[in-house]
Amino acid sequence: MASSSSSSSSFFAVSVLILFVSTAESLKSPIHPRDLLPHLPRQVSWPILNSLYGAADLLPTFIGTASQGNNSVEWKGACFYENKAWLEFHNKSGSEFGGGTLHIKADNAHSWTCMDLYVFATPYRVTWTWYFISREHTVEFAEWEGKAEYEYVKNKGVSIFLMHAGMLGTLQALWDVFPLFTNTGWGESSNLKFLEKHMGAKFEPRPQPWVTNVTTDQIQSGDLLAISKIRGRWGGFETLEKWVSGAYAGHSAVCLRDSEGKLWVGESGNENEKGEDVIAILPWEEWWEFEQTKDDSNPQIALLPLHPDVRAKFNVDAAWKYARSMEGKPYGYHNLIFSWIDTISENYPPPLDAHLVASFMTVWSQMQPDYAANMWNEALNKRLGTKGLDLSDVLVEVEKRGSSFDKLLAVPEQDDWIYSDGKSTSCIAFILEMYKEAGLFGSLANSIQVTEFTIKDAYMLNFFETNASRLPQWCNDNDNVKLPYCQILGKYRMEFPGYNTMDPYSHMNEQCPSLPPKYNRPENC
Ligand SMILES: *[C@@H]1O[C@H](CO)[C@@H](O)[C@H](O)[C@H]1NC(C)=O
Ligand SMILES: *[C@@H]1O[C@H](CO)[C@@H](O)[C@H](O)[C@H]1NC(C)=O
Ligand SMILES: *[C@@H]1O[C@H](CO)[C@@H](O)[C@H](O)[C@H]1NC(C)=O
Ligand SMILES: *[C@@H]1O[C@H](CO)[C@@H](O)[C@H](O)[C@H]1NC(C)=O
């Protein structure tokens, strides 16, 4: 991912949270959607809302945006028939951009026990609340995150989504997740605790100094850099990514030496001056300096040197040619999510499921329609063999064909799919595609879809050095534990269960379940 926070990255992180802000239970429960959503608002933007019994019924419903002044938004909830919301800016915090109060007036409940559940989102945060008493409620935004959020809210307001009832448990589970994104010591320890609890990760502290005095002469083309960020937005995002995929690293980059012997780092998900996450090729010194001094996500980094036999196969010219052809292209948001969804039900730790993915996409589409179109919709259309359908059309089409959204998500990504902004590669897909071009998969190349690989799938490949005496001489020199790879940065010892153990095979990783905490991987999936 990007090396520091940016609006697109923070939005992504926040949107991942939306995945959790919904419920898996209802799809599986015997209760019919119609019972859960008896009275949906009339004026909602969801076009197929009236076709009940469809997958779309359980998605969060976009109500509208609450903005400043007298332009309040009014709607009819599931429980309260008369609702109204408006936003008031204030400066109680005395900060540069101030904060705001969202006022909601809920009236005319149809029973005493029913409850409306709402999610409020800006591209920079998501929060929620529920009501079961008619009165005026407020949601406080003590302080806008910065100019970008302030401007966004001023122009577009705060988006409101109505969620179906019965998801209180899921919301409570969120208390675990929210601190993950805080750039504080508390946020960092929340990330560690989350991974310890849900993945069984260890995070043993290493002796100081936590930075290795690396010499570039011992790093070669094709060597992999496995990165794990544990703080701030990227930390939180990577934590969730690790949890759903079973990978013990959340980001990756690759080393390349040019014909003059200069060392470079290729990275998909590097942030450019405009704050966009793109594929970049940077001089090693620049990249390494940034990671040590400017990356606020507290990165832990390990160098995974290629095995000499594998290195001998590595066609450096072909690798450079591929890298140059991808340079400047956007990070692979299109297929990011599809790399871990291989199976219909065995990739979603509770409370995630396909329905939540759809919820996430709904919220995203509402807030960043331009992004959404190229992010998910294209990838979904490719799976259906259609063009230009939006998410709701996709859901309708899937049902028409007697299939389901979860089956659609499980369709493997094809590496040769070209999106409107070019080929799409996440950090690890970029590296593995380079490996493929450079000849490391040999004759298997045509039956390997690297977009189906997670970072874990990559470090499990038996491409790496097996002989400790051939590792760079500074490898783990600060540490009393000798890892089979070289950790070069970080307070916590990095662990990669299954490192360097798996021969590649045809159609590898196209049907692998990934369920925490054990992430059992059947042979030949
Ligand atoms: C809102 O409406 C009230 C009464 O109609 C009016 O006095 C006030 O100026 C309006 N405020 C804004 C910001 O338009
Ligand atoms: C809020 O108050 C502080 C301190 O008085 C001031 O510097 C800042 O400009 C104010 N912000 C807004 C948005 O009014
Ligand atoms: C790092 O290694 C280089 C070359 O071996 C050496 O000149 C330099 O002093 C070392 N720096 C530190 C901080 O140890
Ligand atoms: C490991 O590498 C060293 C140095 O190249 C070599 O002498 C030794 O035989 C190798 N060991 C094995 C088991 O291959």
Coordinates of C-alpha atoms and ligand atoms in Angstrom, one line a residue:
M1 CA 0.0 0.0 0.0
A2 CA 1.0 3.6 0.1
S3 CA 3.8 4.6 2.2
S4 CA 1.8 7.1 4.1
S5 CA -1.8 8.2 4.6
S6 CA -3.6 9.9 1.8
S7 CA -7.1 10.7 1.2
S8 CA -7.6 7.7 -1.1
S9 CA -5.9 5.4 1.3
S10 CA -7.8 6.7 4.3
F11 CA -11.0 6.4 2.4
F12 CA -10.1 2.9 1.5
A13 CA -9.4 2.0 5.1
V14 CA -12.6 3.6 6.3
S15 CA -14.5 1.8 3.6
V16 CA -13.2 -1.5 4.7
L17 CA -14.8 -0.8 8.0
I18 CA -18.1 -0.6 6.2
L19 CA -17.6 -4.2 5.5
F20 CA -18.1 -4.8 9.1
V21 CA -20.9 -2.3 9.6
S22 CA -23.5 -4.7 8.4
T23 CA -24.7 -8.1 9.3
A24 CA -24.0 -11.5 8.1
E25 CA -26.7 -13.0 10.2
S26 CA -29.7 -12.0 8.3
L27 CA -28.7 -13.7 5.1
K28 CA -28.3 -16.9 7.0
S29 CA -31.2 -16.5 9.4
P30 CA -34.6 -18.1 8.6
I31 CA -36.1 -14.6 8.8
H32 CA -37.0 -13.3 5.4
P33 CA -35.6 -9.9 4.3
R34 CA -39.2 -8.7 4.1
D35 CA -39.5 -9.1 7.9
L36 CA -36.4 -7.2 8.5
L37 CA -37.1 -4.3 6.2
P38 CA -40.8 -3.7 6.4
H39 CA -40.8 -0.1 5.5
L40 CA -38.0 1.2 3.3
P41 CA -37.8 4.8 2.5
R42 CA -39.5 5.8 -0.7
Q43 CA -37.1 8.2 -2.1
V44 CA -34.0 6.1 -1.7
S45 CA -31.6 5.9 -4.6
W46 CA -31.5 2.1 -4.7
P47 CA -33.3 1.4 -7.9
I48 CA -34.3 -2.2 -7.4
L49 CA -35.5 -1.8 -3.9
N50 CA -39.0 -2.8 -4.9
S51 CA -38.0 -6.1 -6.3
L52 CA -38.2 -7.8 -2.9
Y53 CA -36.8 -11.3 -2.4
G54 CA -33.6 -10.2 -4.1
A55 CA -30.1 -10.1 -2.9
A56 CA -30.2 -6.3 -3.0
D57 CA -32.8 -6.1 -0.2
L58 CA -30.2 -6.5 2.5
L59 CA -27.9 -3.8 1.4
P60 CA -27.5 -0.7 3.4
T61 CA -29.7 1.9 1.9
F62 CA -28.4 5.3 1.0
I63 CA -30.8 7.9 2.4
G64 CA -29.2 11.1 1.4
T65 CA -26.7 13.6 2.6
A66 CA -27.1 15.9 5.6
S67 CA -25.7 19.3 4.8
Q68 CA -25.5 22.7 6.3
G69 CA -28.3 25.2 6.5
N70 CA -31.9 24.6 5.9
N71 CA -31.5 21.9 3.3
S72 CA -32.4 19.1 5.7
V73 CA -32.9 15.6 4.3
E74 CA -36.1 13.8 5.1
W75 CA -36.9 10.1 4.9
K76 CA -39.0 7.3 6.2
G77 CA -37.1 4.7 8.2
A78 CA -37.8 1.1 8.9
C79 CA -39.1 2.0 12.4
F80 CA -39.6 5.8 12.4
Y81 CA -41.8 7.1 9.7
E82 CA -40.7 10.7 10.0
N83 CA -37.0 11.4 10.0
K84 CA -35.1 14.6 9.3
A85 CA -31.4 15.4 9.4
W86 CA -29.3 18.5 9.1
L87 CA -25.7 19.5 9.8
E88 CA -24.4 22.4 11.8
F89 CA -20.7 23.4 11.7
H90 CA -19.1 24.6 14.9
N91 CA -15.7 25.3 16.3
K92 CA -16.0 23.9 19.8
S93 CA -12.6 22.4 19.5
G94 CA -11.0 25.7 18.5
S95 CA -9.1 23.8 15.8
E96 CA -8.2 25.1 12.3
F97 CA -11.3 23.6 10.6
G98 CA -13.6 23.1 13.5
G99 CA -16.1 20.3 13.7
G100 CA -19.8 19.7 13.3
T101 CA -23.0 18.4 14.8
L102 CA -25.4 16.2 12.9
H103 CA -29.0 16.6 14.1
I104 CA -31.5 13.9 13.5
K105 CA -35.1 14.1 14.4
A106 CA -36.9 10.8 14.5
D107 CA -40.7 10.7 15.0
N108 CA -43.7 8.5 14.7
A109 CA -42.3 5.1 15.5
H110 CA -44.6 2.3 14.4
S111 CA -43.9 0.3 17.6
W112 CA -42.2 0.7 20.9
T113 CA -39.6 -1.9 20.4
C114 CA -38.5 -1.3 16.9
M115 CA -35.2 0.4 16.1
D116 CA -33.5 2.2 13.2
L117 CA -29.9 1.8 12.7
Y118 CA -27.8 4.3 10.8
V119 CA -24.3 4.7 9.5
F120 CA -22.9 8.1 8.8
A121 CA -19.9 8.4 6.5
T122 CA -17.5 10.9 5.0
P123 CA -14.6 9.7 3.0
Y124 CA -12.6 10.1 6.2
R125 CA -14.6 8.4 8.8
V126 CA -17.6 6.2 9.5
T127 CA -19.8 6.2 12.6
W128 CA -23.1 4.8 13.5
T129 CA -26.0 5.1 15.8
W130 CA -29.4 3.6 16.5
Y131 CA -32.6 4.9 17.8
F132 CA -35.6 3.4 19.6
I133 CA -37.0 6.5 21.2
S134 CA -38.6 9.4 19.2
R135 CA -36.7 12.5 19.9
E136 CA -33.9 14.6 18.6
H137 CA -30.6 12.9 18.4
T138 CA -27.2 14.3 17.6
V139 CA -24.0 12.9 16.2
E140 CA -20.9 14.8 17.1
F141 CA -17.9 15.3 14.8
A142 CA -15.6 17.0 17.3
E143 CA -13.0 18.0 14.7
W144 CA -12.7 17.5 11.0
E145 CA -9.7 15.5 10.1
G146 CA -8.2 18.3 8.0
K147 CA -8.9 20.6 5.1
A148 CA -9.9 17.8 2.8
E149 CA -12.7 16.5 5.1
Y150 CA -13.8 20.0 5.9
E151 CA -14.2 20.9 2.2
Y152 CA -15.8 17.6 1.4
V153 CA -18.5 18.0 4.1
K154 CA -19.0 21.6 3.3
N155 CA -19.7 20.8 -0.3
K156 CA -21.3 17.3 -0.1
G157 CA -22.4 16.8 3.4
V158 CA -22.4 13.7 5.5
S159 CA -23.8 10.6 3.9
I160 CA -26.5 8.7 5.7
F161 CA -27.2 5.0 5.3
L162 CA -30.0 3.0 6.8
M163 CA -29.0 -0.5 7.9
H164 CA -31.4 -3.3 8.6
A165 CA -32.1 -4.2 12.2
G166 CA -30.6 -7.2 14.0
M167 CA -27.0 -6.2 13.5
L168 CA -26.3 -4.8 16.9
G169 CA -23.9 -7.6 17.7
T170 CA -21.9 -6.8 14.7
L171 CA -21.7 -3.1 15.6
Q172 CA -20.5 -4.0 19.0
A173 CA -17.8 -6.1 17.5
L174 CA -16.7 -3.0 15.8
W175 CA -15.3 -1.6 19.0
D176 CA -12.5 -4.0 18.4
V177 CA -11.8 -2.7 15.0
F178 CA -12.1 1.1 15.3
P179 CA -8.9 1.7 17.3
L180 CA -6.9 -0.1 14.7
F181 CA -6.9 3.0 12.6
T182 CA -5.8 5.4 15.2
N183 CA -2.3 6.7 14.7
T184 CA -1.3 6.4 18.4
G185 CA 0.4 3.9 20.7
W186 CA -3.1 2.8 21.6
G187 CA -3.9 2.2 17.9
E188 CA -0.7 0.3 17.4
S189 CA -1.2 -2.0 20.4
S190 CA -4.8 -2.5 19.2
N191 CA -3.5 -3.8 15.9
L192 CA -1.1 -6.2 17.7
K193 CA -3.8 -7.4 20.0
F194 CA -6.2 -7.9 17.2
L195 CA -3.7 -10.0 15.2
E196 CA -2.7 -12.0 18.3
K197 CA -6.3 -12.7 19.2
H198 CA -7.7 -13.4 15.7
M199 CA -4.7 -14.9 13.9
G200 CA -2.4 -16.2 16.6
A201 CA 0.4 -13.8 15.6
K202 CA 3.1 -13.4 18.2
F203 CA 4.9 -10.0 17.9
E204 CA 8.0 -10.8 19.9
P205 CA 10.2 -7.7 20.4
R206 CA 13.6 -7.8 18.9
P207 CA 16.8 -6.4 20.4
Q208 CA 17.8 -2.9 19.4
P209 CA 18.9 -1.4 17.0
W210 CA 15.8 -2.1 15.0
V211 CA 17.4 -1.0 11.7
T212 CA 19.9 -3.1 9.9
N213 CA 22.9 -1.3 8.3
V214 CA 22.1 -2.7 4.8
T215 CA 24.7 -2.7 2.0
T216 CA 23.1 -2.8 -1.4
D217 CA 25.8 -5.0 -2.9
Q218 CA 24.2 -8.0 -1.2
I219 CA 20.7 -7.3 -2.6
Q220 CA 19.8 -8.7 -6.0
S221 CA 17.2 -8.4 -8.7
G222 CA 14.0 -10.2 -7.8
D223 CA 14.6 -10.2 -4.0
L224 CA 11.3 -9.6 -2.3
L225 CA 10.6 -7.1 0.4
A226 CA 7.8 -8.1 2.7
I227 CA 6.3 -5.3 4.7
S228 CA 4.0 -5.1 7.7
K229 CA 2.5 -1.9 8.8
I230 CA 1.1 -1.8 12.3
R231 CA 0.0 1.8 12.9
G232 CA -2.3 4.4 11.6
R233 CA -4.7 4.0 8.8
W234 CA -2.5 1.8 6.7
G235 CA -1.8 -0.3 9.8
G236 CA -5.5 -0.8 10.4
F237 CA -6.1 -1.6 6.8
E238 CA -3.3 -4.1 6.7
T239 CA -4.5 -5.7 9.9
L240 CA -7.8 -6.4 8.4
E241 CA -6.2 -7.6 5.1
K242 CA -4.0 -9.9 7.1
W243 CA -6.9 -11.2 9.0
V244 CA -9.0 -12.0 6.0
S245 CA -6.2 -13.4 3.9
G246 CA -4.1 -15.2 6.5
A247 CA -0.9 -13.3 5.4
Y248 CA 1.6 -12.1 8.0
A249 CA 2.6 -9.2 5.9
G250 CA 0.3 -6.5 4.5
H251 CA 2.5 -5.0 1.7
S252 CA 5.3 -5.9 -0.6
A253 CA 7.9 -4.5 -2.9
V254 CA 10.6 -5.9 -5.2
C255 CA 14.3 -5.1 -5.8
L256 CA 15.7 -4.6 -9.3
R257 CA 19.3 -3.8 -10.3
D258 CA 19.8 -1.9 -13.5
S259 CA 22.6 -2.4 -16.1
E260 CA 24.8 0.0 -14.3
G261 CA 24.4 -2.0 -11.1
K262 CA 22.2 0.6 -9.3
L263 CA 19.6 -0.8 -7.0
W264 CA 15.9 0.1 -7.4
V265 CA 12.7 -0.8 -5.6
G266 CA 9.5 -1.5 -7.6
E267 CA 6.4 -0.9 -5.6
S268 CA 2.7 -1.0 -6.5
G269 CA 0.9 1.2 -4.0
N270 CA 3.4 4.0 -3.7
E271 CA 1.9 7.4 -3.1
N272 CA 2.8 10.1 -5.7
E273 CA 2.7 13.9 -5.2
K274 CA -1.0 14.0 -6.0
G275 CA -1.8 11.5 -3.2
E276 CA -2.6 8.8 -5.7
D277 CA -1.4 5.2 -5.1
V278 CA 0.5 4.1 -8.2
I279 CA 3.2 1.7 -9.3
A280 CA 6.6 3.4 -8.8
I281 CA 10.2 2.4 -9.4
L282 CA 12.4 4.3 -6.9
P283 CA 16.1 4.3 -6.1
W284 CA 16.8 2.0 -3.2
E285 CA 18.2 4.9 -1.1
E286 CA 15.1 7.0 -1.5
W287 CA 12.8 4.2 -0.7
W288 CA 14.8 2.9 2.3
E289 CA 15.2 6.4 3.7
F290 CA 11.4 7.0 3.5
E291 CA 10.7 3.8 5.3
Q292 CA 13.1 4.5 8.1
T293 CA 12.2 8.1 8.7
K294 CA 9.0 9.2 7.1
D295 CA 6.6 6.3 7.1
D296 CA 4.3 6.9 10.0
S297 CA 2.8 3.4 9.9
N298 CA 5.7 1.9 11.8
P299 CA 6.7 -0.5 9.1
Q300 CA 8.4 -3.9 9.8
I301 CA 10.4 -5.0 6.8
A302 CA 12.1 -8.2 5.8
L303 CA 14.2 -9.0 2.7
L304 CA 13.5 -12.4 1.2
P305 CA 16.4 -13.1 -1.1
L306 CA 15.8 -15.4 -4.0
H307 CA 17.4 -18.9 -4.1
P308 CA 20.5 -18.9 -6.4
D309 CA 18.9 -21.4 -8.7
V310 CA 15.8 -19.3 -9.0
R311 CA 17.9 -16.1 -9.4
A312 CA 19.7 -17.9 -12.2
K313 CA 16.4 -18.2 -14.0
F314 CA 15.5 -14.6 -13.4
N315 CA 15.6 -12.7 -16.6
V316 CA 16.4 -9.2 -15.4
D317 CA 15.7 -7.6 -18.8
A318 CA 12.3 -9.1 -19.0
A319 CA 11.6 -8.0 -15.4
W320 CA 12.6 -4.4 -16.2
K321 CA 10.6 -4.4 -19.4
Y322 CA 7.5 -5.4 -17.4
A323 CA 8.2 -2.9 -14.6
R324 CA 8.6 -0.1 -17.1
S325 CA 5.4 -1.0 -18.8
M326 CA 3.5 -0.7 -15.5
E327 CA 5.2 2.3 -14.1
G328 CA 2.8 5.1 -13.1
K329 CA -0.3 2.9 -13.5
P330 CA -2.7 3.0 -10.6
Y331 CA -2.5 0.5 -7.8
G332 CA -4.7 -2.5 -8.4
Y333 CA -7.8 -1.7 -6.5
H334 CA -9.9 -3.5 -9.2
N335 CA -8.7 -6.9 -8.2
L336 CA -7.5 -6.4 -4.7
I337 CA -10.6 -7.9 -3.1
F338 CA -10.8 -10.9 -5.5
S339 CA -7.4 -12.3 -4.5
W340 CA -8.8 -13.6 -1.2
I341 CA -12.3 -14.5 -2.3
D342 CA -11.8 -17.9 -4.0
T343 CA -14.6 -19.9 -2.5
I344 CA -18.3 -19.2 -2.0
S345 CA -18.3 -19.4 1.8
E346 CA -14.8 -20.3 3.1
N347 CA -13.1 -17.0 2.7
Y348 CA -15.2 -14.8 5.0
P349 CA -14.4 -14.8 8.7
P350 CA -17.6 -14.0 10.6
P351 CA -19.2 -11.5 10.4
L352 CA -18.0 -11.0 6.8
D353 CA -19.9 -12.5 3.9
A354 CA -20.6 -11.7 0.3
H355 CA -23.5 -9.6 1.4
L356 CA -21.1 -7.4 3.4
V357 CA -18.9 -7.1 0.4
A358 CA -21.9 -5.8 -1.5
S359 CA -22.7 -3.4 1.4
F360 CA -19.2 -2.1 1.2
M361 CA -19.5 -1.6 -2.5
T362 CA -22.8 0.2 -2.1
V363 CA -21.4 2.7 0.4
W364 CA -18.3 3.2 -1.7
S365 CA -20.3 3.7 -4.9
Q366 CA -22.4 6.3 -3.2
M367 CA -19.4 8.3 -1.9
Q368 CA -17.0 8.0 -4.8
P369 CA -19.1 7.2 -7.8
D370 CA -16.2 7.8 -10.2
Y371 CA -13.9 5.5 -8.3
A372 CA -16.5 2.9 -7.8
A373 CA -17.2 2.5 -11.4
N374 CA -13.7 1.5 -12.2
M375 CA -13.0 -0.2 -8.9
W376 CA -15.6 -2.9 -8.5
N377 CA -18.0 -2.5 -11.3
E378 CA -15.5 -3.3 -14.1
A379 CA -14.2 -6.3 -12.3
L380 CA -17.8 -7.6 -11.7
N381 CA -18.8 -6.9 -15.3
K382 CA -15.8 -8.9 -16.5
R383 CA -16.9 -11.8 -14.4
L384 CA -20.4 -11.7 -15.9
G385 CA -19.2 -11.0 -19.4
T386 CA -21.2 -7.8 -19.5
K387 CA -20.3 -4.2 -19.9
G388 CA -21.3 -1.0 -18.0
L389 CA -23.7 -2.5 -15.5
D390 CA -23.6 -0.9 -12.1
L391 CA -23.7 -2.8 -8.9
S392 CA -27.5 -3.0 -8.7
D393 CA -27.8 -4.1 -12.3
V394 CA -25.1 -6.7 -11.6
L395 CA -27.1 -8.1 -8.7
V396 CA -30.2 -8.3 -10.8
E397 CA -28.4 -9.9 -13.6
V398 CA -26.8 -12.5 -11.3
E399 CA -30.2 -13.4 -10.0
K400 CA -31.7 -13.6 -13.4
R401 CA -29.2 -16.1 -14.3
G402 CA -30.1 -18.2 -11.3
S403 CA -26.7 -17.6 -9.7
S404 CA -25.7 -15.5 -6.7
F405 CA -23.4 -12.7 -5.8
D406 CA -21.1 -14.9 -3.7
K407 CA -20.6 -17.2 -6.7
L408 CA -19.8 -14.3 -8.9
L409 CA -17.2 -13.0 -6.4
A410 CA -15.5 -16.4 -6.4
V411 CA -14.9 -16.4 -10.2
P412 CA -11.1 -16.2 -10.6
E413 CA -9.5 -13.0 -11.8
Q414 CA -7.6 -13.4 -15.1
D415 CA -4.2 -11.7 -15.4
D416 CA -4.9 -10.6 -18.9
W417 CA -8.0 -8.7 -18.1
I418 CA -7.4 -5.1 -19.1
Y419 CA -9.4 -2.4 -17.2
S420 CA -10.2 1.1 -18.5
D421 CA -7.1 2.4 -16.7
G422 CA -4.9 -0.5 -17.8
K423 CA -3.9 -3.8 -16.2
S424 CA -4.6 -3.8 -12.6
T425 CA -2.1 -5.1 -10.1
S426 CA -2.1 -5.0 -6.3
C427 CA 1.4 -4.9 -4.6
I428 CA 1.9 -8.6 -4.8
A429 CA 0.3 -9.2 -8.2
F430 CA 2.8 -6.6 -9.6
I431 CA 5.7 -8.6 -8.2
L432 CA 4.4 -12.0 -9.2
E433 CA 3.6 -10.9 -12.7
M434 CA 7.2 -9.7 -12.9
Y435 CA 8.3 -13.1 -11.7
K436 CA 6.2 -14.6 -14.4
E437 CA 7.6 -12.4 -17.1
A438 CA 11.1 -13.0 -15.8
G439 CA 10.6 -16.8 -16.2
L440 CA 10.3 -17.9 -12.6
F441 CA 7.1 -19.9 -13.1
G442 CA 8.7 -21.6 -16.2
S443 CA 6.3 -23.6 -18.2
L444 CA 3.5 -23.1 -15.6
A445 CA 3.3 -19.4 -16.5
N446 CA 0.2 -19.8 -18.6
S447 CA -1.7 -21.7 -15.9
I448 CA -0.9 -19.3 -13.1
Q449 CA -3.2 -16.3 -12.3
V450 CA -1.1 -14.2 -10.1
T451 CA -4.0 -11.9 -9.2
E452 CA -5.3 -14.9 -7.2
F453 CA -2.2 -14.8 -4.9
T454 CA -2.2 -13.2 -1.6
I455 CA 1.1 -12.1 0.0
K456 CA 1.1 -15.3 2.0
D457 CA 0.8 -17.3 -1.2
A458 CA 3.8 -15.4 -2.4
Y459 CA 6.1 -16.0 0.5
M460 CA 5.1 -19.7 0.7
L461 CA 6.5 -20.3 -2.8
N462 CA 9.8 -22.1 -2.6
F463 CA 11.6 -19.4 -4.5
F464 CA 13.8 -18.2 -1.7
E465 CA 17.2 -18.9 -0.2
T466 CA 17.4 -22.0 1.9
N467 CA 21.1 -21.9 2.9
A468 CA 21.7 -19.6 5.9
S469 CA 25.4 -19.2 5.1
R470 CA 24.5 -17.6 1.8
L471 CA 22.3 -14.9 3.3
P472 CA 23.8 -11.4 3.2
Q473 CA 26.4 -11.0 6.0
W474 CA 24.3 -8.3 7.8
C475 CA 21.3 -10.5 7.7
N476 CA 19.7 -10.6 11.2
D477 CA 23.0 -9.4 12.7
N478 CA 21.2 -7.5 15.4
D479 CA 19.1 -10.4 16.5
N480 CA 19.8 -13.5 18.5
V481 CA 17.1 -15.4 16.6
K482 CA 18.3 -16.3 13.1
L483 CA 15.4 -16.1 10.7
P484 CA 15.6 -17.8 7.3
Y485 CA 15.1 -14.3 5.8
C486 CA 16.5 -10.9 6.7
Q487 CA 14.5 -8.6 8.8
I488 CA 15.9 -5.2 8.2
L489 CA 13.5 -2.9 10.0
G490 CA 11.1 -3.1 12.9
K491 CA 10.7 -3.6 16.6
Y492 CA 8.8 -6.9 16.3
R493 CA 10.2 -10.1 14.8
M494 CA 8.4 -10.9 11.6
E495 CA 7.0 -14.4 11.2
F496 CA 5.9 -16.0 7.9
P497 CA 4.5 -19.4 8.7
G498 CA 5.0 -21.8 5.7
Y499 CA 7.8 -19.6 4.3
N500 CA 9.5 -21.0 1.3
T501 CA 7.7 -24.4 1.3
M502 CA 5.5 -24.7 -1.7
D503 CA 6.2 -25.7 -5.3
P504 CA 4.1 -23.8 -7.8
Y505 CA 1.5 -25.8 -9.6
S506 CA -1.0 -25.2 -12.3
H507 CA -4.1 -23.1 -11.2
M508 CA -2.5 -22.5 -7.9
N509 CA -4.6 -20.6 -5.3
E510 CA -7.7 -20.4 -7.4
Q511 CA -9.9 -22.2 -4.9
C512 CA -8.3 -21.8 -1.5
P513 CA -10.4 -21.2 1.6
S514 CA -8.9 -18.7 4.1
L515 CA -10.6 -19.0 7.4
P516 CA -9.0 -17.7 10.6
P517 CA -7.5 -18.6 13.0
K518 CA -5.8 -21.6 11.4
Y519 CA -6.3 -20.8 7.7
N520 CA -6.1 -24.5 6.8
R521 CA -5.1 -24.8 3.2
P522 CA -6.1 -28.0 1.4
E523 CA -3.5 -29.4 -1.0
N524 CA -3.8 -28.3 -4.6
C525 CA -6.4 -25.7 -4.0
Ligands
LIG1 C1 -33.2 29.0 7.5 O1 -34.6 29.3 7.6 C2 -34.9 30.3 8.5 C3 -36.4 30.5 8.6 O2 -37.0 30.1 7.4 C4 -34.2 31.6 8.1 O3 -34.5 32.7 9.0 C5 -32.7 31.4 8.0 O4 -32.0 32.5 7.5 C6 -32.4 30.2 7.1 N1 -31.0 29.9 7.2 C7 -30.2 29.6 6.1 C8 -28.8 29.3 6.4 O5 -30.6 29.6 5.0
LIG2 C1 -11.6 27.9 15.2 O1 -11.0 28.6 16.2 C2 -9.6 28.7 16.1 C3 -9.1 29.4 17.4 O2 -9.9 30.4 17.7 C4 -9.3 29.5 14.8 O3 -7.9 29.6 14.7 C5 -9.8 28.7 13.7 O4 -9.6 29.4 12.5 C6 -11.3 28.5 13.8 N1 -11.8 27.6 12.8 C7 -12.9 27.9 12.0 C8 -13.2 26.9 11.0 O5 -13.6 28.8 12.3
LIG3 C1 27.3 0.7 7.9 O1 28.2 -0.1 7.1 C2 29.1 0.7 6.4 C3 29.8 -0.3 5.5 O2 30.1 -1.5 6.1 C4 30.0 1.4 7.4 O3 30.9 2.2 6.7 C5 29.2 2.3 8.3 O4 30.0 2.9 9.2 C6 28.1 1.5 8.9 N1 27.2 2.4 9.7 C7 26.8 2.2 10.9 C8 25.8 3.2 11.4 O5 27.1 1.2 11.5
LIG4 C1 25.6 -23.5 1.9 O1 26.4 -22.5 1.3 C2 27.8 -22.7 1.6 C3 28.5 -21.5 1.1 O2 28.1 -21.2 -0.3 C4 28.3 -24.0 1.1 O3 29.7 -24.1 1.4 C5 27.5 -25.1 1.7 O4 27.8 -26.4 1.1 C6 26.0 -24.9 1.5 N1 25.2 -25.9 2.2 C7 24.3 -26.6 1.6 C8 23.6 -27.6 2.5 O5 24.0 -26.5 0.5

